[in-house]
Coordinates of C-alpha atoms and ligand atoms in Angstrom, one line a residue:
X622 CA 0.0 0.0 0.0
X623 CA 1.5 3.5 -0.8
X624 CA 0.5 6.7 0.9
X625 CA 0.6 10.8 -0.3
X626 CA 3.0 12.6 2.0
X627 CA 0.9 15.5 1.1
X628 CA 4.0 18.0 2.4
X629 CA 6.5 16.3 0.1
X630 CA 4.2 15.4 -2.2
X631 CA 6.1 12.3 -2.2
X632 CA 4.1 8.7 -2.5
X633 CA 5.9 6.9 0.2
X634 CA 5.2 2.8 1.2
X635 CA 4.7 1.9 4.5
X636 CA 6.7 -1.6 4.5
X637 CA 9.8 0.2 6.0
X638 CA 8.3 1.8 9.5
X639 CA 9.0 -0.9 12.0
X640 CA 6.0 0.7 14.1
X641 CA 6.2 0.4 18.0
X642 CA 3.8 -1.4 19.9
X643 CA 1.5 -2.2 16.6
X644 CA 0.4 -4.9 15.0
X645 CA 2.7 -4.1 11.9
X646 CA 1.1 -6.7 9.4
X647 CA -2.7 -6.5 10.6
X648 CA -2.4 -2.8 10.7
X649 CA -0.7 -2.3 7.2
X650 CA -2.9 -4.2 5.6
X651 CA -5.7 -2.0 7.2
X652 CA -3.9 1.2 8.6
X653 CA -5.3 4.1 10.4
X654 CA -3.8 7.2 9.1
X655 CA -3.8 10.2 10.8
X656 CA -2.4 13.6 8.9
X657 CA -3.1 17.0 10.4
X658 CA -4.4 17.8 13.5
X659 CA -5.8 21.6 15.1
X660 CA -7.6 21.8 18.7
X661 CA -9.6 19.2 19.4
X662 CA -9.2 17.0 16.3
X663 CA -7.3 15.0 13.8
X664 CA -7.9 14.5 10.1
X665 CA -7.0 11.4 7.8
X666 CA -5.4 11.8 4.7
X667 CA -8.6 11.8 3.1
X668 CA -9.9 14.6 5.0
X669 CA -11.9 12.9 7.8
X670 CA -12.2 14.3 11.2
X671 CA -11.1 12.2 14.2
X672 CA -12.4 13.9 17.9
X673 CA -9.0 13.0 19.8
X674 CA -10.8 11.2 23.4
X675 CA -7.1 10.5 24.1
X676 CA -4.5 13.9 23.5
X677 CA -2.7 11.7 21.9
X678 CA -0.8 9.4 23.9
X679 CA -2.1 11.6 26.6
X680 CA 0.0 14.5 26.3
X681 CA -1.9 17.3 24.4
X682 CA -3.5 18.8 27.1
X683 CA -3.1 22.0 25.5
X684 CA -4.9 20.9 22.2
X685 CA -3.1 20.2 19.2
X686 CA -1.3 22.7 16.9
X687 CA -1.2 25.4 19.4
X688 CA -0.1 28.6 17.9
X689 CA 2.6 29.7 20.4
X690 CA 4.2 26.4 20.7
X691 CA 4.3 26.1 17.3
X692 CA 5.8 29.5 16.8
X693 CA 8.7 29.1 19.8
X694 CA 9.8 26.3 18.4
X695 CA 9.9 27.4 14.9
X696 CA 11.8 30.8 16.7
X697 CA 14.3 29.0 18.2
X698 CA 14.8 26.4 15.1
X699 CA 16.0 29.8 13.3
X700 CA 17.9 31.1 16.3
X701 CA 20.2 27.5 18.0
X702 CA 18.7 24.5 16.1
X703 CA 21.0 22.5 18.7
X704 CA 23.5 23.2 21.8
X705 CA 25.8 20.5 23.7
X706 CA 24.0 20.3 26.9
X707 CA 27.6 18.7 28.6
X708 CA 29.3 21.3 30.3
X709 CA 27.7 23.7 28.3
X710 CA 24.5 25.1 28.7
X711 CA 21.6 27.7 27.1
X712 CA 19.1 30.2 28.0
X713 CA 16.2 27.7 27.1
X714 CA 16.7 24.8 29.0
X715 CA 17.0 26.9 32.2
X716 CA 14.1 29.2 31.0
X717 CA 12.3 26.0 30.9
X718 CA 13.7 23.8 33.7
X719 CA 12.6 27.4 35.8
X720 CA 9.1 26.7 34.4
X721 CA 8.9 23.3 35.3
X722 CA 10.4 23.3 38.8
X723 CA 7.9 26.3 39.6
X724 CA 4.9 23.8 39.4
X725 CA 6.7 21.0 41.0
X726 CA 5.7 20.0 44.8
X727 CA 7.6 22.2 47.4
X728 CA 11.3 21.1 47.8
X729 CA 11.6 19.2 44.2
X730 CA 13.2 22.3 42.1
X731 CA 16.0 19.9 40.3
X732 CA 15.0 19.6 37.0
X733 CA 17.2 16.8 35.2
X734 CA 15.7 17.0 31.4
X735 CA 15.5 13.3 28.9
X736 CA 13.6 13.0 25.8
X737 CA 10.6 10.3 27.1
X738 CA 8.7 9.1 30.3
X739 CA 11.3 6.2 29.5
X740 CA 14.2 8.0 29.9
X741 CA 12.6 9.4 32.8
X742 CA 12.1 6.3 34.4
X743 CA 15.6 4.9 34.2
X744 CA 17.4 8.1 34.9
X745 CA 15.1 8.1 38.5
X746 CA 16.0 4.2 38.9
X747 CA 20.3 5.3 38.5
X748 CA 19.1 8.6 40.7
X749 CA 17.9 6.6 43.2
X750 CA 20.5 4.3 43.4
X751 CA 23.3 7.3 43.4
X752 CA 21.6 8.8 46.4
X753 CA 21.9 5.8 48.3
X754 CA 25.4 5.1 47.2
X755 CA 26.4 9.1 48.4
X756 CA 24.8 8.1 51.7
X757 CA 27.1 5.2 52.5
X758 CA 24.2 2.6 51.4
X759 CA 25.2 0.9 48.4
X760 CA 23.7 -2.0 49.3
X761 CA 19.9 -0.5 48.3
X762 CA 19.8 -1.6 45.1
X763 CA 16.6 -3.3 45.1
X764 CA 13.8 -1.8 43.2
X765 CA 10.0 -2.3 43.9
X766 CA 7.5 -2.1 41.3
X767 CA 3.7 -2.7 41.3
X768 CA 1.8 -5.4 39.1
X769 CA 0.3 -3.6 35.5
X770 CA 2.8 -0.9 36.1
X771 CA 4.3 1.0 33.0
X772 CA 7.5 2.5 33.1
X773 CA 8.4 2.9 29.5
X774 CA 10.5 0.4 28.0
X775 CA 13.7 1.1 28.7
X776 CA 16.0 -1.4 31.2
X777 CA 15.1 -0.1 34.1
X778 CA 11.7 0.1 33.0
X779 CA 10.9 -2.6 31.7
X780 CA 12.4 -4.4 34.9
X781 CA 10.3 -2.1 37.0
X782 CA 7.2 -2.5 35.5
X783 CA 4.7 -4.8 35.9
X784 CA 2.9 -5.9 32.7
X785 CA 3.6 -9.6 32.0
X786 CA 3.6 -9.1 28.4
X787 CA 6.1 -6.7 28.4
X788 CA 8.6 -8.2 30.3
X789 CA 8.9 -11.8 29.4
X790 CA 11.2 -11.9 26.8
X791 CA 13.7 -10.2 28.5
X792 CA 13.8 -12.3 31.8
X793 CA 18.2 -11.8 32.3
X794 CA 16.8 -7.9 33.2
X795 CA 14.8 -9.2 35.7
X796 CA 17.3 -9.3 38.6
X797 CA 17.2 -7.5 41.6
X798 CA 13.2 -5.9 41.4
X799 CA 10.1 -7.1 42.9
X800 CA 6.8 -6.2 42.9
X801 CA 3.8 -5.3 45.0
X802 CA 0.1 -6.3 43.4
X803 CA -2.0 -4.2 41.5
X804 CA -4.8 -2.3 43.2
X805 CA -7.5 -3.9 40.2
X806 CA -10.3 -5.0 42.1
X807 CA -13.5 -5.3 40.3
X808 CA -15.4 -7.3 43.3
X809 CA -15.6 -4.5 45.7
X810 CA -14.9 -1.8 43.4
X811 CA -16.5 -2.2 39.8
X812 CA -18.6 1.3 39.0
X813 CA -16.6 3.2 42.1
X814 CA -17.3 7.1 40.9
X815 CA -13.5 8.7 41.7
X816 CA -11.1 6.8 44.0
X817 CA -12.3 3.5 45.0
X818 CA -13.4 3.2 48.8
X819 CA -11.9 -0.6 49.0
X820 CA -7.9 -1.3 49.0
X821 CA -6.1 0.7 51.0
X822 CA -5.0 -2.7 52.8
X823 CA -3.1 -3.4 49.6
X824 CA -0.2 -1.3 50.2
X825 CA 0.6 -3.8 53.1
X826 CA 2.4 -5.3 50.5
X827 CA 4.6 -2.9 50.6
X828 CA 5.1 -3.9 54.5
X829 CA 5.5 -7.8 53.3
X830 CA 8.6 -6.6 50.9
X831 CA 10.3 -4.8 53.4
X832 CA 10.7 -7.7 55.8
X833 CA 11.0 -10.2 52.8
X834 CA 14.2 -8.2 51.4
X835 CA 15.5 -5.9 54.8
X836 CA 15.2 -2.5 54.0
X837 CA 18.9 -2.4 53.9
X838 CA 18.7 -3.4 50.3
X839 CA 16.1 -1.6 48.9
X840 CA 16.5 2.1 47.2
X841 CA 13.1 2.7 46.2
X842 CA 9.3 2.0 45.0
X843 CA 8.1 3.1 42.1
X844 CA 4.6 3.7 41.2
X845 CA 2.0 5.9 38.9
X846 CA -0.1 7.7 41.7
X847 CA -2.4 7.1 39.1
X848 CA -1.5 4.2 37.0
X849 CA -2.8 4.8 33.0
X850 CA -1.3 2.3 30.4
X851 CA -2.1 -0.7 32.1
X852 CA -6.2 0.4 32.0
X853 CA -6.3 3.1 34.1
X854 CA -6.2 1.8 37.8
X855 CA -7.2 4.6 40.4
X856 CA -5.9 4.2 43.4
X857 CA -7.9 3.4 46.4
X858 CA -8.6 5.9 49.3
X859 CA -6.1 5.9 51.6
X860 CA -3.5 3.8 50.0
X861 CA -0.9 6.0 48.7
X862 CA -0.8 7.5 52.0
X863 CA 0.2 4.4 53.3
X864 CA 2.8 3.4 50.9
X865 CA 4.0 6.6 51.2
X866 CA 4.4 6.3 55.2
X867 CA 6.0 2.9 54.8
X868 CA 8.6 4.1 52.5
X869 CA 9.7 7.3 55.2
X870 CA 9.6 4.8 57.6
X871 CA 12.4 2.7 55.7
X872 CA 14.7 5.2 54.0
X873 CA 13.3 4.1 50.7
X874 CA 12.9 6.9 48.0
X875 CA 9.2 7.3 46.7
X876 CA 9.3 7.6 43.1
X877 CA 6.2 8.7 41.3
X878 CA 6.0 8.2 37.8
X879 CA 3.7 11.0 36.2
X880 CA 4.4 10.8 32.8
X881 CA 0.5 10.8 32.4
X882 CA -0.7 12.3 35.5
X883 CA 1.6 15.8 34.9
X884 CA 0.7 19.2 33.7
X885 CA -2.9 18.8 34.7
X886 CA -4.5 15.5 34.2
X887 CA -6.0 15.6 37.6
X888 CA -7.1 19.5 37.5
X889 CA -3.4 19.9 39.5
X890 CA 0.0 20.8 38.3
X891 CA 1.0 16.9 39.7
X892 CA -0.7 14.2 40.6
X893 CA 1.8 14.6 43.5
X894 CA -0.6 17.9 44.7
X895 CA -4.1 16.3 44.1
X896 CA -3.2 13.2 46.4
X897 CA -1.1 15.6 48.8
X898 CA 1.5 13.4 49.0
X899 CA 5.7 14.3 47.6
X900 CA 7.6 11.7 46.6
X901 CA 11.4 12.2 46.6
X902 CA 11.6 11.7 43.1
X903 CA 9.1 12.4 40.0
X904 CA 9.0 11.6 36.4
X905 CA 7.1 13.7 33.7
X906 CA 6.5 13.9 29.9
X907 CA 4.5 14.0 27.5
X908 CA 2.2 16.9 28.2
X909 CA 5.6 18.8 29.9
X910 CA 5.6 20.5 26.2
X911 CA 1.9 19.2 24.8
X912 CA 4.5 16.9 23.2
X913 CA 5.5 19.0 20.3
X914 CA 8.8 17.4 20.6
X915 CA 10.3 14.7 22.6
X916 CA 11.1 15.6 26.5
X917 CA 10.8 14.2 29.4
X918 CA 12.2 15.2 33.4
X919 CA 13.0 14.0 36.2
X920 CA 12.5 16.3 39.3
X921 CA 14.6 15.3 42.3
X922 CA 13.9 16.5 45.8
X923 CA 16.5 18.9 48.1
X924 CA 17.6 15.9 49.8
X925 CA 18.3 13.3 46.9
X926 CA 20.0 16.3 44.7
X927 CA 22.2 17.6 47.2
X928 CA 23.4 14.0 48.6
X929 CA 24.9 13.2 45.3
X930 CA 26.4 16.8 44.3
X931 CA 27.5 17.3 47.7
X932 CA 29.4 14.1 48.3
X933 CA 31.2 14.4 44.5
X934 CA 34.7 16.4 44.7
X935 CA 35.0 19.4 44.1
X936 CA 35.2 20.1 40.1
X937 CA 34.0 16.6 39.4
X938 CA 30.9 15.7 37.7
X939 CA 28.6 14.8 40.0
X940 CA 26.0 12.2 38.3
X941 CA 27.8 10.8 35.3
X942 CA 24.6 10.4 33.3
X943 CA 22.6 12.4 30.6
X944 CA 21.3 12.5 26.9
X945 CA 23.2 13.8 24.0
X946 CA 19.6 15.7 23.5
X947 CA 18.8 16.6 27.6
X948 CA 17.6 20.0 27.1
X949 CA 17.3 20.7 24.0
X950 CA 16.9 23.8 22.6
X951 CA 13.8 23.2 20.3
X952 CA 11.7 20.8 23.4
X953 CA 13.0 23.5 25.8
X954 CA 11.3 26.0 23.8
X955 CA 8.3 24.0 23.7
X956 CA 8.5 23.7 27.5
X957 CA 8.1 27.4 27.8
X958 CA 5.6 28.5 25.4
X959 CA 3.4 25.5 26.8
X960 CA 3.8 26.4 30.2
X961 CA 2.5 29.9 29.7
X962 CA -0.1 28.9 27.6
X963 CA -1.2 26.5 30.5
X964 CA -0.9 29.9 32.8
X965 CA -2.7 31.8 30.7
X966 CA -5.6 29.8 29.7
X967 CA -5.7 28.2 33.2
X968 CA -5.9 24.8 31.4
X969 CA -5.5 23.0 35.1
X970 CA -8.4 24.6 36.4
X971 CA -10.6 23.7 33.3
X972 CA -9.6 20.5 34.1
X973 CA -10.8 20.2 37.4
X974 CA -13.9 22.0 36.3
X975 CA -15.2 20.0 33.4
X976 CA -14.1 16.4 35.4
X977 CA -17.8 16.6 37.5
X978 CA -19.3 16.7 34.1
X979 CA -16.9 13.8 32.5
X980 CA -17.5 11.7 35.2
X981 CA -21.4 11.9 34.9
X982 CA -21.1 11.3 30.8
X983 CA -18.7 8.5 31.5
X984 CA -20.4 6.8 33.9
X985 CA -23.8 6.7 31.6
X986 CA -22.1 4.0 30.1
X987 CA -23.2 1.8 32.9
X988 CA -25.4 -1.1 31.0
X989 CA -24.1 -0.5 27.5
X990 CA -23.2 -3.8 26.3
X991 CA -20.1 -5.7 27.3
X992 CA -19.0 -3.0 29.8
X993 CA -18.0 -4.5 33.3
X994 CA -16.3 -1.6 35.3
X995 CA -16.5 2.5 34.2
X996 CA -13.2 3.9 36.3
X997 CA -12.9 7.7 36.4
X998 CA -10.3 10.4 37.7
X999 CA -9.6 13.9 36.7
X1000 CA -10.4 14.0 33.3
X1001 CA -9.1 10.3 33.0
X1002 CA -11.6 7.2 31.7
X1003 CA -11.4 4.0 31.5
X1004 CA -14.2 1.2 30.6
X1005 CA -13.3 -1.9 31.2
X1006 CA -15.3 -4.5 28.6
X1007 CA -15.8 -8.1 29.6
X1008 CA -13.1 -10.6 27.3
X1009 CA -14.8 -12.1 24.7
X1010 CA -13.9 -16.1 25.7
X1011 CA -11.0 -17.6 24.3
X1012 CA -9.5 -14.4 22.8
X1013 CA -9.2 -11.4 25.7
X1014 CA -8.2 -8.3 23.9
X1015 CA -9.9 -8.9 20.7
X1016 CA -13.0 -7.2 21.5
X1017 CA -11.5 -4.0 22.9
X1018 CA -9.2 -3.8 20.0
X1019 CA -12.6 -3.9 17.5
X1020 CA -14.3 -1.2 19.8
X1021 CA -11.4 1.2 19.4
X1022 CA -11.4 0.2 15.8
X1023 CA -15.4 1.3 15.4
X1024 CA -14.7 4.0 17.2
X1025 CA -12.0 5.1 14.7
X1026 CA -14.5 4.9 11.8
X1027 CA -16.8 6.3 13.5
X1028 CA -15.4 9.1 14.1
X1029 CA -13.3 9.2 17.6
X1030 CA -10.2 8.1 18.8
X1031 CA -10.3 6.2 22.1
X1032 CA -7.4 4.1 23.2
X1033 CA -7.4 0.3 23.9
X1034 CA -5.4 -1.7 26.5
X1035 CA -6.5 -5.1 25.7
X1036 CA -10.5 -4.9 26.7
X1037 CA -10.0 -1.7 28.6
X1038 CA -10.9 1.6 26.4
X1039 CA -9.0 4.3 28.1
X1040 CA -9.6 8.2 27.8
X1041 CA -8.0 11.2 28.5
X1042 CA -8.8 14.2 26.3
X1043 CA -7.1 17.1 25.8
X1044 CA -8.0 19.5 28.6
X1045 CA -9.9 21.9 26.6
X1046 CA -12.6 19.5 25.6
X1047 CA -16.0 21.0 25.3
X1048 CA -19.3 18.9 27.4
X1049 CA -20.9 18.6 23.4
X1050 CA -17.3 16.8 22.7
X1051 CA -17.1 14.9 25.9
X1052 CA -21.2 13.7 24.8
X1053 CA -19.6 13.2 21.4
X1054 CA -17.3 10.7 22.5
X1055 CA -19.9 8.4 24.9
X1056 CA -22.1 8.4 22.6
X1057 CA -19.7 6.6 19.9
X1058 CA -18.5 4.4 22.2
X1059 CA -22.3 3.5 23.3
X1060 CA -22.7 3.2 19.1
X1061 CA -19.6 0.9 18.9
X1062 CA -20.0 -1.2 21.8
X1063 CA -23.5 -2.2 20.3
X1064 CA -22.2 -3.3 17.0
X1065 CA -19.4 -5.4 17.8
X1066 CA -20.0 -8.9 19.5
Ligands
PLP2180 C1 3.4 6.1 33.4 C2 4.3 6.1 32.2 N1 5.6 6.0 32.3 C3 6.5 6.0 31.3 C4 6.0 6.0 30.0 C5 6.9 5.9 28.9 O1 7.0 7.1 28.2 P1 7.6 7.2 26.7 O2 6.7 6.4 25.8 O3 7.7 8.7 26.4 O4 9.0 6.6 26.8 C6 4.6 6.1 29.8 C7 4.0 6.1 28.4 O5 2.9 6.1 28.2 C8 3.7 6.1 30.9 O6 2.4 6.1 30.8

């Protein structure tokens, strides 16, 4: 099959994109093609409009195509297209590590910049591990994940996380990480409006760990506050609290991963801020720069930054890691136009105001065919559909495919359709986008 690049003008084939996390030869022989996008919406090549239910990967919270991102970055492509970021530095990246660490939970202004949540992960993991070594502990080097986690797919990870099918073909990674369960409970919780009521007791895990391995070995936990790629799992009242308290009481370093949850997902600058809890360490993404070009941070508290630059000598480098593109000029422009467009149009407050309404539309979905749980945070959705027996996943895969065609892009996760518009979405949009699902859950089997 060939395809118009209509920019080019070129005819181009799509046999030589090995595509990530796809099913390359189901999908090329019936793609879904996406070409321009503007607010709310995508077109296809052939000029149909797509209602984005996801931001993307969930990181346009802005809305696409926004014209001051799109004009900083073509600025600063004319102005330093590229800068060393190895004892060197530019304006831009401290412009826009300034921006970032001025939304960051009190006491986490160390702004270490990667190009993806991935990065982001693993450079936390080595972070973690430093900090321990600078305090005379090397012997912490166990990490603790939790069951469905997501990570990225880096090592560190992909070791860290907790979805089976993304770990077992790598099993010589899998040394020295374990893993608390996941918080899915549909028994007590299916239908729970917000954070579920049931579960808090499942961060004794946490407490099980910690006498299983002697805290003298591990360096830190790592969890989404509010975990998203594995089906959007909430977490339960009361139980990050808990894990939060178990780690202080250990010397283990919380590490939140909010490569979903940042810049507003929840109607907060962190997830960090709507559960009131600061980790020590905390990942972003994605929505950092409404993803107009690849960045990721990691944001490292007082204590954890100043333990490992403090106990190098004096002139050396302190953490001997980084990215030949950490803080580039082009995503650190990005950063900055975003973030004052996120200022200016108080895009975290809309959140937080239109996530009453989204959880109402959402949860109208109760008794449309198939669906088993409706789970709803900030303006985060996820329904979860019963497997179809003998093949779990098809059936959520042919959902998001109806949905496509019908009009609306809504994310799959084997049967769990997951949601998380850009933060501008309109009520009509948000009734737009329940009522295709409610259309394509009742054609499909
Ligand atoms: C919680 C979390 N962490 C890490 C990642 C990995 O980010 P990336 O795909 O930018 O490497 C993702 C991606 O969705 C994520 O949801």
């Amino acid at each position: 099959m060939k395809l118009d690049n209509p920019l080019t003008g070129t005819m181009v084939s799509l046999d030589d994109w090995w595509m990530p996390f796809t099913a390359n030869r189901q999908f090329k022989a019936a793609p879904r093609l996406l070409a321009k996008a503007e607010g709310m919406y995508y077109w296809t090549p052939d000029g149909r409009q797509i209602l984005d239910g996801t931001a993307g990967l969930w990181c346009v919270n802005a809305g696409h195509n926004r014209k001051p991102i799109v004009e900083a970055i073509q600025k600063q492509a004319a102005t330093m297209d590229y800068a060393p970021p190895f004892q060197l530095g530019h304006p831009v990246a401290y412009e826009a590590a300034t921006a970032v660490a001025n939304l960051a939970p009190a006491g986490m202004r160390h702004v270490f910049f990667v190009n993806s949540g991935s990065e982001a992960a693993d450079t936390a993991i080595k972070m973690a591990l430093a900090y321990h070594r600078a305090k005379g502990e090397p012997s912490r080097r166990i990490i603790i994940g939790r069951e469905r986690g997501y990570h990225g797919v880096n090592i560190g990870g992909t070791m860290a996380g907790g979805i089976p099918g993304n770990r077992k073909v790598w099993p010589a990674m899998m040394a020295g990480v374990d893993h608390i369960r996941s918080t899915h409970d549909l028994a007590r919780n299916a239908f729970s409006q917000g954070m579920p009521a049931h579960g808090a007791e499942f961060a004794d895990e946490l407490d099980r760990l910690v006498a299983f391995h002697d805290p003298s070995n591990i360096a830190a936990l790592i969890v989404e506050p509010m975990a998203g790629s594995a089906g959007v799992l909430i977490p339960p009242q009361g139980y990050l609290e808990k894990l939060a308290a178990t780690c202080r009481k250990h010397g283990i370093l919380l590490i939140f991963d909010e490569v979903i949850s940042g810049f507003g997902r929840l109607g907060t600058p962190f997830a960090a801020h709507y559960f009131n809890i600061t980790p020590d360490i905390l990942t972003c993404a994605k929505a950092i720069n409404n993803a107009a070009v690849p960045l990721g941070a990691v944001l490292a508290s007082d204590a954890v930054h100043d333990a490992i630059v403090n106990s190098a000598p004096e002139g050396a480098i302190e953490f001997l890691h980084g990215y030949t593109y950490s803080g580039h000029p082009l995503a650190c422009a990005a950063v900055v136009a975003t973030q004052k467009l996120y200022a200016e149009e108080k895009t975290f407050d809309r959140a937080r105001e239109v996530a009453p309404y989204w959880q109402q539309a959402l949860h109208s979905l109760k008794g449309a065919r198939h669906v088993i749980d409706i789970r709803n945070l900030g303006l985060v959705g996820g329904i979860e559909l019963e497997a179809r027996a003998g093949s779990p996943g098809k059936r959520g895969l042919e959902a998001h495919i109806k949905c496509f065609e019908a009009g609306a892009l809504v994310r799959c996760t084997a049967d769990i359709l997951a949601l998380s518009p850009p933060l501008v979405i309109e009520h009509a949009q948000i009734d737009r986008i329940v009522d295709t699902i409610r259309g394509a859950l009742q054609s499909i089997d």
